[in-house]
Amino acid sequence: MSDWARENVSVLTAVASGVALALVFGAVGGVIPSSLLPRASDAVLAAIPHFNAAVSATAIATILLGWRAISRGNVTRHRNFMVTSFALFAAFLGAYLYRLIHVGTTEFPGPELVYSYVYLPFLAIHILLAIVCVPFVFHALFLAAARPYADLYQTRHSQVGFVGAVLWLISFTMGIGVYLLLYHIY
């Protein structure tokens, strides 16, 4: 990475986070017209939530394996697992946004009492953590990409990465909970 990037990780983090969150809020708010993207078959659109649940479970595993690798001093494995985790996150987000743009949100099929007191609070916490983790994840990735390994000890990579990984894990896990509530429990 360039010297400019190395000195401006916070700027890169802010821009990448802003773009990612703008895409999400644009899709949720209906600002991104579905005519911009070709429409997949109904079967593909119906399969996306199941695909995303599998991606989420895989991402949980890669984050935990990456955490284990760095705790054992294996930097290469840690890097590979965390880059894989980010790629899984990008795949999840792309599929989620694609379906959201074409289909919209999924209505909760369960009882009103469960919707109000279980599903909505659970969904709200999941969404909040998913939003909050984005800058932490980007910052940790940009720090790692901008500096050699030995220099990372002079940065906040491990602290920011720890917070990002914890938020990521909880968010992915809660996302699977939302999926189960929407598609399997009710």
Coordinates of N, CA, C and O in Angstrom, one line a residue:
M1 N 0.8 -1.2 0.0 CA 0.0 0.0 0.0 C 0.9 1.2 0.0 O 2.0 1.2 0.5
S2 N 0.4 2.3 -0.5 CA 1.2 3.5 -0.6 C 1.4 4.2 0.7 O 0.8 3.9 1.7
D3 N 2.4 5.1 0.7 CA 2.6 5.9 2.0 C 1.4 6.7 2.4 O 1.1 6.8 3.6
W4 N 0.7 7.2 1.4 CA -0.5 8.0 1.7 C -1.5 7.1 2.4 O -2.1 7.5 3.4
A5 N -1.7 5.9 1.9 CA -2.7 5.0 2.5 C -2.2 4.6 3.9 O -3.1 4.6 4.8
R6 N -0.9 4.4 4.1 CA -0.4 4.0 5.4 C -0.7 5.1 6.4 O -1.0 4.9 7.6
E7 N -0.6 6.4 6.0 CA -0.8 7.5 6.9 C -2.3 7.9 7.0 O -2.6 8.8 7.8
N8 N -3.1 7.4 6.2 CA -4.5 7.8 6.2 C -5.5 6.6 6.3 O -6.5 6.6 5.7
V9 N -5.1 5.7 7.1 CA -6.0 4.5 7.4 C -7.4 5.0 7.9 O -8.4 4.4 7.5
S10 N -7.4 6.0 8.7 CA -8.7 6.5 9.2 C -9.6 7.0 8.1 O -10.8 6.8 8.1
V11 N -9.0 7.7 7.2 CA -9.7 8.3 6.1 C -10.3 7.2 5.2 O -11.5 7.2 4.8
L12 N -9.4 6.2 4.9 CA -9.9 5.0 4.1 C -11.0 4.3 4.8 O -12.0 3.9 4.2
T13 N -10.9 4.1 6.1 CA -11.9 3.5 6.9 C -13.2 4.2 6.9 O -14.3 3.6 6.6
A14 N -13.2 5.5 7.0 CA -14.4 6.3 7.0 C -15.0 6.3 5.6 O -16.3 6.1 5.5
V15 N -14.2 6.3 4.5 CA -14.8 6.3 3.2 C -15.4 4.9 2.9 O -16.6 4.8 2.4
A16 N -14.7 3.9 3.2 CA -15.2 2.5 2.9 C -16.4 2.2 3.8 O -17.4 1.7 3.3
S17 N -16.4 2.6 5.0 CA -17.6 2.4 5.9 C -18.8 3.2 5.4 O -19.9 2.7 5.4
G18 N -18.5 4.5 5.0 CA -19.6 5.3 4.5 C -20.2 4.7 3.2 O -21.5 4.7 3.1
V19 N -19.4 4.2 2.3 CA -19.9 3.6 1.1 C -20.7 2.4 1.4 O -21.8 2.2 0.9
A20 N -20.2 1.5 2.2 CA -20.9 0.3 2.6 C -22.2 0.5 3.2 O -23.2 0.0 2.9
L21 N -22.2 1.4 4.2 CA -23.4 1.7 4.9 C -24.4 2.5 4.0 O -25.7 2.3 4.1
A22 N -23.9 3.3 3.1 CA -24.8 4.0 2.2 C -25.5 3.0 1.3 O -26.7 3.2 1.0
L23 N -24.8 2.0 0.8 CA -25.4 1.0 0.0 C -26.5 0.3 0.8 O -27.6 0.0 0.2
V24 N -26.2 -0.1 2.0 CA -27.2 -0.8 2.8 C -28.5 0.1 3.1 O -29.6 -0.3 2.8
F25 N -28.2 1.3 3.5 CA -29.4 2.2 3.8 C -30.1 2.6 2.5 O -31.3 2.7 2.5
G26 N -29.4 2.7 1.4 CA -30.0 3.0 0.1 C -30.9 1.8 -0.3 O -32.0 2.0 -0.8
A27 N -30.4 0.6 -0.1 CA -31.2 -0.6 -0.5 C -32.5 -0.7 0.5 O -33.6 -1.0 0.0
V28 N -32.2 -0.6 1.8 CA -33.3 -0.7 2.7 C -34.4 0.4 2.5 O -35.6 0.2 2.5
G29 N -33.9 1.6 2.1 CA -34.8 2.8 1.9 C -35.4 2.8 0.5 O -36.2 3.7 0.2
G30 N -35.1 1.8 -0.3 CA -35.7 1.8 -1.6 C -35.1 2.8 -2.6 O -35.7 3.1 -3.6
V31 N -34.0 3.4 -2.3 CA -33.4 4.4 -3.1 C -32.7 3.8 -4.3 O -32.7 4.4 -5.4
I32 N -32.2 2.6 -4.2 CA -31.6 1.9 -5.3 C -32.6 1.2 -6.1 O -33.2 0.2 -5.6
P33 N -32.9 1.6 -7.3 CA -34.0 1.0 -8.1 C -33.6 -0.4 -8.6 O -32.4 -0.6 -9.0
S34 N -34.5 -1.3 -8.5 CA -34.3 -2.7 -8.9 C -33.9 -2.8 -10.4 O -33.3 -3.8 -10.8
S35 N -34.3 -1.8 -11.2 CA -34.0 -1.8 -12.6 C -32.5 -1.7 -12.9 O -32.1 -2.0 -14.0
L36 N -31.7 -1.3 -11.9 CA -30.3 -1.2 -12.1 C -29.6 -2.6 -12.2 O -28.5 -2.7 -12.7
L37 N -30.3 -3.6 -11.6 CA -29.7 -5.0 -11.6 C -30.6 -5.9 -12.3 O -31.8 -5.9 -12.2
P38 N -30.0 -6.9 -13.0 CA -30.9 -7.9 -13.7 C -31.5 -8.7 -12.6 O -30.9 -9.0 -11.5
R39 N -32.7 -9.2 -12.8 CA -33.5 -9.9 -11.8 C -33.2 -11.4 -12.0 O -33.4 -12.0 -13.1
A40 N -32.8 -12.1 -10.9 CA -32.7 -13.5 -11.0 C -34.0 -14.2 -10.9 O -35.0 -13.6 -10.6
S41 N -34.0 -15.5 -11.1 CA -35.3 -16.2 -11.0 C -35.8 -16.2 -9.5 O -35.1 -16.0 -8.6
D42 N -37.1 -16.5 -9.4 CA -37.7 -16.5 -8.1 C -37.0 -17.6 -7.2 O -36.8 -17.4 -6.0
A43 N -36.6 -18.7 -7.8 CA -35.9 -19.8 -7.0 C -34.6 -19.3 -6.5 O -34.3 -19.6 -5.3
V44 N -33.8 -18.5 -7.3 CA -32.6 -18.0 -6.8 C -32.8 -17.0 -5.7 O -32.1 -17.0 -4.6
L45 N -33.8 -16.1 -5.9 CA -34.1 -15.1 -4.8 C -34.6 -15.8 -3.6 O -34.2 -15.3 -2.5
A46 N -35.3 -16.8 -3.7 CA -35.8 -17.6 -2.5 C -34.6 -18.3 -1.8 O -34.7 -18.5 -0.6
A47 N -33.6 -18.7 -2.5 CA -32.5 -19.4 -2.0 C -31.5 -18.5 -1.2 O -30.7 -19.0 -0.4
I48 N -31.5 -17.2 -1.5 CA -30.5 -16.3 -0.9 C -30.5 -16.3 0.6 O -29.4 -16.4 1.2
P49 N -31.6 -16.3 1.3 CA -31.6 -16.3 2.8 C -30.9 -17.6 3.3 O -30.1 -17.5 4.3
H50 N -31.1 -18.7 2.6 CA -30.5 -20.0 3.0 C -29.0 -19.9 2.7 O -28.1 -20.4 3.6
F51 N -28.6 -19.4 1.6 CA -27.2 -19.2 1.2 C -26.5 -18.3 2.3 O -25.4 -18.6 2.7
N52 N -27.2 -17.2 2.6 CA -26.6 -16.3 3.6 C -26.5 -16.9 5.0 O -25.5 -16.5 5.7
A53 N -27.4 -17.7 5.4 CA -27.2 -18.4 6.6 C -26.0 -19.3 6.6 O -25.2 -19.4 7.6
A54 N -25.8 -20.0 5.5 CA -24.6 -20.9 5.4 C -23.3 -20.0 5.4 O -22.3 -20.4 6.0
V55 N -23.4 -18.9 4.7 CA -22.2 -18.0 4.6 C -21.9 -17.5 6.0 O -20.8 -17.4 6.5
S56 N -22.9 -17.1 6.8 CA -22.8 -16.6 8.1 C -22.1 -17.6 9.0 O -21.2 -17.3 9.8
A57 N -22.6 -18.9 8.9 CA -22.0 -19.9 9.8 C -20.6 -20.2 9.4 O -19.7 -20.4 10.3
T58 N -20.3 -20.1 8.1 CA -18.9 -20.3 7.7 C -18.0 -19.2 8.2 O -16.9 -19.4 8.6
A59 N -18.6 -17.9 8.1 CA -17.8 -16.8 8.6 C -17.5 -16.8 10.1 O -16.4 -16.5 10.5
I60 N -18.5 -17.3 10.8 CA -18.3 -17.5 12.3 C -17.1 -18.4 12.5 O -16.2 -18.2 13.3
A61 N -17.0 -19.5 11.7 CA -15.9 -20.5 11.8 C -14.6 -19.9 11.4 O -13.6 -20.0 12.1
T62 N -14.6 -19.1 10.4 CA -13.3 -18.5 9.9 C -12.8 -17.4 10.9 O -11.6 -17.3 11.1
I63 N -13.7 -16.7 11.4 CA -13.3 -15.7 12.4 C -12.7 -16.4 13.6 O -11.6 -16.0 14.1
L64 N -13.4 -17.4 14.1 CA -12.9 -18.1 15.3 C -11.5 -18.8 15.0 O -10.6 -18.8 15.8
L65 N -11.4 -19.4 13.8 CA -10.1 -20.0 13.4 C -9.0 -18.9 13.3 O -7.9 -19.2 13.6
G66 N -9.4 -17.8 12.8 CA -8.4 -16.7 12.6 C -8.0 -16.2 14.0 O -6.8 -15.9 14.2
W67 N -8.9 -16.1 14.9 CA -8.6 -15.7 16.3 C -7.7 -16.7 16.9 O -6.7 -16.4 17.6
R68 N -8.0 -18.0 16.7 CA -7.1 -19.1 17.3 C -5.7 -19.0 16.7 O -4.7 -19.2 17.4
A69 N -5.7 -18.8 15.4 CA -4.4 -18.8 14.7 C -3.5 -17.7 15.3 O -2.3 -17.9 15.5
I70 N -4.0 -16.5 15.5 CA -3.2 -15.4 16.0 C -2.8 -15.6 17.4 O -1.7 -15.3 17.9
S71 N -3.7 -16.3 18.2 CA -3.4 -16.5 19.6 C -2.2 -17.6 19.7 O -1.5 -17.6 20.7
R72 N -2.0 -18.3 18.6 CA -0.9 -19.3 18.6 C 0.3 -18.8 17.8 O 1.2 -19.5 17.6
G73 N 0.2 -17.5 17.4 CA 1.3 -16.9 16.8 C 1.4 -17.1 15.3 O 2.4 -16.8 14.7
N74 N 0.4 -17.7 14.7 CA 0.5 -18.0 13.3 C -0.2 -16.9 12.5 O -1.4 -16.9 12.2
V75 N 0.7 -15.9 12.1 CA 0.2 -14.7 11.4 C -0.4 -15.0 10.1 O -1.4 -14.5 9.7
T76 N 0.3 -15.9 9.3 CA -0.2 -16.2 7.9 C -1.6 -16.8 8.0 O -2.5 -16.4 7.2
R77 N -1.8 -17.8 8.8 CA -3.1 -18.4 8.9 C -4.1 -17.4 9.4 O -5.3 -17.4 8.9
H78 N -3.8 -16.6 10.4 CA -4.7 -15.5 10.9 C -5.1 -14.6 9.7 O -6.3 -14.4 9.5
R79 N -4.1 -14.1 9.0 CA -4.4 -13.3 7.8 C -5.3 -14.0 6.8 O -6.3 -13.4 6.4
N80 N -5.0 -15.2 6.5 CA -5.8 -15.9 5.5 C -7.3 -16.1 6.0 O -8.2 -15.9 5.2
F81 N -7.4 -16.5 7.3 CA -8.8 -16.6 7.8 C -9.5 -15.3 7.9 O -10.7 -15.3 7.6
M82 N -8.9 -14.3 8.2 CA -9.6 -13.0 8.4 C -9.9 -12.4 7.0 O -11.0 -11.8 6.8
V83 N -9.1 -12.6 6.0 CA -9.4 -12.1 4.6 C -10.5 -13.0 4.1 O -11.5 -12.5 3.5
T84 N -10.5 -14.3 4.4 CA -11.6 -15.1 4.0 C -12.9 -14.7 4.7 O -14.0 -14.6 4.1
S85 N -12.8 -14.3 6.0 CA -14.0 -13.8 6.7 C -14.6 -12.6 6.0 O -15.8 -12.4 5.9
F86 N -13.7 -11.7 5.6 CA -14.1 -10.5 5.0 C -14.8 -10.8 3.6 O -15.8 -10.2 3.2
A87 N -14.2 -11.7 2.9 CA -14.8 -12.1 1.6 C -16.1 -12.7 1.8 O -17.1 -12.5 1.0
L88 N -16.3 -13.5 2.8 CA -17.6 -14.1 3.1 C -18.6 -13.0 3.5 O -19.8 -13.0 3.1
F89 N -18.1 -12.0 4.3 CA -19.0 -10.9 4.6 C -19.4 -10.1 3.4 O -20.6 -9.8 3.2
A90 N -18.5 -9.9 2.4 CA -18.8 -9.2 1.2 C -19.8 -10.0 0.4 O -20.8 -9.5 -0.2
A91 N -19.6 -11.4 0.3 CA -20.6 -12.2 -0.4 C -22.0 -12.2 0.2 O -23.0 -12.0 -0.5
F92 N -22.0 -12.2 1.6 CA -23.3 -12.1 2.3 C -23.9 -10.8 2.0 O -25.1 -10.7 1.6
L93 N -23.2 -9.7 2.1 CA -23.8 -8.4 1.9 C -24.3 -8.2 0.5 O -25.4 -7.7 0.2
G94 N -23.5 -8.7 -0.5 CA -23.9 -8.6 -1.9 C -25.2 -9.3 -2.2 O -26.1 -8.8 -2.8
A95 N -25.3 -10.5 -1.7 CA -26.5 -11.4 -1.9 C -27.7 -10.7 -1.1 O -28.8 -10.7 -1.6
Y96 N -27.4 -10.3 0.1 CA -28.5 -9.7 0.9 C -29.1 -8.4 0.2 O -30.3 -8.3 0.1
L97 N -28.2 -7.6 -0.2 CA -28.6 -6.3 -0.9 C -29.3 -6.6 -2.2 O -30.3 -6.0 -2.5
Y98 N -28.8 -7.6 -2.9 CA -29.4 -7.9 -4.2 C -30.9 -8.4 -4.0 O -31.8 -7.9 -4.6
R99 N -31.1 -9.3 -3.0 CA -32.4 -9.7 -2.7 C -33.3 -8.6 -2.1 O -34.5 -8.5 -2.5
L100 N -32.7 -7.8 -1.3 CA -33.5 -6.7 -0.7 C -33.9 -5.7 -1.8 O -35.1 -5.3 -1.7
I101 N -33.1 -5.4 -2.7 CA -33.4 -4.5 -3.8 C -34.6 -5.1 -4.7 O -35.5 -4.4 -5.1
H102 N -34.5 -6.4 -4.9 CA -35.5 -7.0 -5.8 C -36.8 -7.5 -5.1 O -37.9 -7.5 -5.6
V103 N -36.7 -7.9 -3.8 CA -37.8 -8.5 -3.1 C -38.3 -7.6 -2.0 O -39.5 -7.6 -1.6
G104 N -37.4 -6.8 -1.3 CA -37.8 -6.1 -0.2 C -37.6 -6.9 1.1 O -37.0 -8.0 1.1
T105 N -38.0 -6.3 2.2 CA -37.8 -7.0 3.5 C -38.8 -8.2 3.6 O -39.8 -8.2 2.9
T106 N -38.4 -9.1 4.4 CA -39.3 -10.3 4.7 C -40.2 -10.0 5.9 O -39.6 -9.6 7.0
E107 N -41.5 -10.2 5.8 CA -42.4 -10.0 6.9 C -42.3 -11.2 7.9 O -42.1 -12.3 7.5
F108 N -42.3 -10.8 9.2 CA -42.3 -11.9 10.2 C -43.6 -12.7 10.2 O -44.7 -12.1 10.3
P109 N -43.5 -14.0 10.0 CA -44.7 -14.8 9.9 C -45.3 -15.3 11.2 O -46.3 -15.9 11.2
G110 N -44.6 -15.0 12.3 CA -45.1 -15.5 13.6 C -46.1 -14.7 14.3 O -46.6 -13.7 13.7
P111 N -46.4 -15.0 15.5 CA -47.4 -14.3 16.3 C -47.0 -12.9 16.6 O -45.8 -12.6 16.8
E112 N -47.9 -12.0 16.8 CA -47.6 -10.6 17.1 C -46.8 -10.4 18.4 O -45.9 -9.6 18.4
L113 N -47.2 -11.2 19.4 CA -46.4 -11.1 20.7 C -45.0 -11.5 20.5 O -44.1 -10.7 21.0
V114 N -44.7 -12.5 19.7 CA -43.3 -12.9 19.5 C -42.6 -11.8 18.6 O -41.4 -11.5 18.8
Y115 N -43.3 -11.3 17.6 CA -42.8 -10.2 16.8 C -42.4 -9.0 17.6 O -41.3 -8.5 17.4
S116 N -43.3 -8.6 18.5 CA -43.0 -7.4 19.2 C -41.9 -7.5 20.3 O -41.1 -6.6 20.5
Y117 N -41.9 -8.7 21.0 CA -41.1 -8.8 22.2 C -39.8 -9.7 22.0 O -39.0 -9.7 22.9
V118 N -39.8 -10.4 20.9 CA -38.6 -11.2 20.7 C -37.9 -10.8 19.4 O -36.8 -10.4 19.3
Y119 N -38.7 -10.9 18.3 CA -38.1 -10.7 16.9 C -37.6 -9.3 16.7 O -36.4 -9.1 16.4
L120 N -38.4 -8.3 17.0 CA -37.9 -6.9 16.8 C -36.7 -6.5 17.6 O -35.8 -5.9 17.1
P121 N -36.7 -6.8 18.9 CA -35.5 -6.4 19.7 C -34.3 -7.2 19.2 O -33.2 -6.7 19.1
F122 N -34.5 -8.5 18.9 CA -33.4 -9.3 18.4 C -32.8 -8.8 17.1 O -31.6 -8.6 16.9
L123 N -33.7 -8.4 16.2 CA -33.4 -7.8 14.9 C -32.7 -6.5 15.1 O -31.7 -6.2 14.4
A124 N -33.2 -5.7 16.0 CA -32.6 -4.4 16.2 C -31.2 -4.5 16.7 O -30.3 -3.7 16.2
I125 N -30.9 -5.4 17.7 CA -29.6 -5.5 18.2 C -28.7 -6.1 17.1 O -27.5 -5.6 16.9
H126 N -29.2 -7.1 16.3 CA -28.4 -7.6 15.2 C -28.0 -6.5 14.2 O -26.8 -6.4 13.8
I127 N -28.9 -5.7 13.8 CA -28.7 -4.6 12.9 C -27.7 -3.6 13.5 O -26.7 -3.1 12.8
L128 N -27.9 -3.2 14.7 CA -27.0 -2.2 15.4 C -25.6 -2.7 15.4 O -24.6 -2.0 15.0
L129 N -25.4 -4.0 15.8 CA -24.0 -4.6 15.8 C -23.4 -4.7 14.4 O -22.2 -4.5 14.3
A130 N -24.2 -5.0 13.5 CA -23.8 -5.1 12.1 C -23.3 -3.8 11.6 O -22.2 -3.7 10.9
I131 N -24.0 -2.7 11.9 CA -23.6 -1.4 11.5 C -22.3 -0.9 12.3 O -21.4 -0.4 11.7
V132 N -22.3 -1.1 13.6 CA -21.1 -0.7 14.4 C -19.9 -1.4 14.0 O -18.8 -0.9 14.1
C133 N -20.0 -2.7 13.7 CA -18.7 -3.5 13.4 C -18.1 -3.1 12.1 O -16.9 -3.3 11.9
V134 N -18.8 -2.5 11.2 CA -18.2 -2.1 9.8 C -16.9 -1.3 9.9 O -15.9 -1.7 9.4
P135 N -16.9 -0.2 10.6 CA -15.7 0.6 10.7 C -14.5 -0.1 11.4 O -13.4 0.0 11.0
F136 N -14.9 -0.9 12.4 CA -13.8 -1.7 13.1 C -13.2 -2.7 12.2 O -11.9 -2.8 12.1
V137 N -14.0 -3.4 11.4 CA -13.5 -4.4 10.5 C -12.6 -3.7 9.4 O -11.5 -4.2 9.1
F138 N -13.1 -2.7 8.8 CA -12.4 -2.0 7.8 C -11.1 -1.4 8.3 O -10.0 -1.5 7.7
H139 N -11.1 -0.8 9.5 CA -9.9 -0.3 10.1 C -8.8 -1.3 10.4 O -7.6 -1.1 10.0
A140 N -9.2 -2.5 10.9 CA -8.3 -3.5 11.2 C -7.7 -4.1 9.9 O -6.5 -4.3 9.8
L141 N -8.5 -4.2 8.9 CA -8.1 -4.7 7.6 C -7.1 -3.7 6.9 O -6.1 -4.1 6.4
F142 N -7.5 -2.4 6.9 CA -6.6 -1.4 6.3 C -5.3 -1.3 7.0 O -4.2 -1.1 6.4
L143 N -5.3 -1.4 8.4 CA -4.0 -1.3 9.1 C -3.1 -2.5 8.7 O -1.9 -2.3 8.5
A144 N -3.7 -3.7 8.6 CA -3.0 -4.9 8.3 C -2.4 -4.8 6.8 O -1.3 -5.3 6.6
A145 N -3.2 -4.2 6.0 CA -2.8 -4.1 4.6 C -1.7 -3.0 4.4 O -0.9 -3.1 3.5
A146 N -1.8 -2.0 5.2 CA -0.9 -0.9 5.0 C 0.5 -1.0 5.7 O 1.4 -0.2 5.4
R147 N 0.6 -2.0 6.5 CA 1.9 -2.1 7.3 C 2.4 -3.5 7.3 O 1.7 -4.4 7.3
P148 N 3.7 -3.6 7.4 CA 4.3 -5.0 7.6 C 3.9 -5.5 9.0 O 3.6 -4.7 9.9
Y149 N 3.9 -6.8 9.1 CA 3.5 -7.4 10.4 C 4.2 -6.8 11.6 O 3.5 -6.5 12.6
A150 N 5.5 -6.7 11.5 CA 6.2 -6.2 12.7 C 5.7 -4.8 13.1 O 5.8 -4.4 14.3
D151 N 5.3 -4.0 12.2 CA 4.8 -2.6 12.5 C 3.4 -2.6 13.1 O 3.0 -1.6 13.7
L152 N 2.7 -3.6 13.0 CA 1.3 -3.6 13.5 C 1.3 -3.5 15.0 O 0.3 -3.1 15.6
Y153 N 2.4 -3.9 15.7 CA 2.4 -3.8 17.1 C 2.5 -2.3 17.6 O 2.2 -2.0 18.8
Q154 N 2.8 -1.4 16.7 CA 2.8 0.0 17.0 C 1.5 0.7 16.7 O 1.3 1.9 16.7
T155 N 0.5 -0.1 16.3 CA -0.8 0.4 15.9 C -1.9 -0.2 16.9 O -1.6 -1.0 17.7
R156 N -3.1 0.1 16.6 CA -4.2 -0.4 17.4 C -4.9 -1.6 16.7 O -6.0 -1.9 17.0
H157 N -4.2 -2.2 15.8 CA -4.8 -3.3 15.0 C -5.4 -4.4 15.9 O -6.5 -4.8 15.7
S158 N -4.6 -4.8 16.9 CA -5.1 -5.9 17.7 C -6.4 -5.5 18.5 O -7.3 -6.3 18.6
Q159 N -6.4 -4.3 19.0 CA -7.5 -3.8 19.8 C -8.7 -3.6 18.9 O -9.8 -4.1 19.3
V160 N -8.5 -2.9 17.8 CA -9.6 -2.7 16.9 C -10.1 -4.0 16.3 O -11.3 -4.2 16.2
G161 N -9.2 -4.9 15.9 CA -9.5 -6.2 15.4 C -10.3 -7.0 16.4 O -11.3 -7.7 16.0
F162 N -9.9 -7.0 17.6 CA -10.7 -7.7 18.7 C -12.1 -7.2 18.8 O -13.0 -8.0 18.8
V163 N -12.3 -5.9 18.9 CA -13.7 -5.4 19.0 C -14.4 -5.7 17.7 O -15.6 -6.2 17.8
G164 N -13.8 -5.5 16.6 CA -14.5 -5.9 15.3 C -14.9 -7.3 15.2 O -16.0 -7.7 14.8
A165 N -14.0 -8.2 15.6 CA -14.3 -9.7 15.6 C -15.4 -10.0 16.5 O -16.3 -10.8 16.2
V166 N -15.4 -9.5 17.7 CA -16.4 -9.8 18.7 C -17.8 -9.3 18.2 O -18.8 -10.1 18.2
L167 N -17.8 -8.1 17.7 CA -19.1 -7.6 17.1 C -19.6 -8.4 15.9 O -20.8 -8.7 15.7
W168 N -18.6 -8.7 15.1 CA -18.9 -9.5 13.9 C -19.4 -10.9 14.3 O -20.4 -11.3 13.7
L169 N -18.8 -11.5 15.2 CA -19.3 -12.9 15.7 C -20.7 -12.8 16.2 O -21.6 -13.6 15.9
I170 N -21.0 -11.8 17.1 CA -22.3 -11.7 17.6 C -23.3 -11.3 16.5 O -24.4 -11.9 16.5
S171 N -23.0 -10.4 15.6 CA -23.9 -10.1 14.6 C -24.2 -11.2 13.6 O -25.3 -11.5 13.3
F172 N -23.2 -12.0 13.2 CA -23.4 -13.1 12.4 C -24.3 -14.2 13.1 O -25.2 -14.8 12.5
T173 N -24.0 -14.4 14.4 CA -24.8 -15.4 15.2 C -26.2 -14.9 15.3 O -27.2 -15.7 15.1
M174 N -26.4 -13.7 15.6 CA -27.8 -13.1 15.7 C -28.5 -13.2 14.3 O -29.7 -13.4 14.3
G175 N -27.7 -12.9 13.3 CA -28.3 -13.0 11.9 C -28.8 -14.4 11.6 O -29.9 -14.6 11.0
I176 N -28.1 -15.4 12.1 CA -28.6 -16.8 11.9 C -29.9 -17.0 12.8 O -30.8 -17.6 12.4
G177 N -29.9 -16.4 14.0 CA -31.1 -16.4 14.8 C -32.3 -15.8 14.1 O -33.4 -16.3 14.1
V178 N -32.1 -14.6 13.4 CA -33.2 -13.9 12.6 C -33.6 -14.9 11.5 O -34.8 -15.0 11.3
Y179 N -32.7 -15.5 10.8 CA -33.0 -16.4 9.8 C -33.9 -17.6 10.3 O -34.9 -17.9 9.7
L180 N -33.5 -18.1 11.4 CA -34.2 -19.2 12.0 C -35.7 -18.8 12.3 O -36.6 -19.5 12.1
L181 N -35.8 -17.6 12.9 CA -37.1 -17.1 13.3 C -38.0 -16.9 12.0 O -39.2 -17.2 12.0
L182 N -37.4 -16.4 10.9 CA -38.1 -16.1 9.7 C -38.5 -17.3 8.9 O -39.6 -17.4 8.3
Y183 N -37.6 -18.2 8.8 CA -37.7 -19.3 7.8 C -37.9 -20.7 8.4 O -38.3 -21.6 7.6
H184 N -37.7 -20.9 9.7 CA -37.7 -22.3 10.2 C -38.6 -22.4 11.5 O -39.3 -23.4 11.6
I185 N -38.6 -21.4 12.3 CA -39.4 -21.5 13.6 C -40.8 -21.1 13.3 O -41.8 -21.8 13.8
Y186 N -41.0 -20.1 12.5 CA -42.4 -19.6 12.1 C -42.6 -19.7 10.7 O -42.7 -19.5 9.8

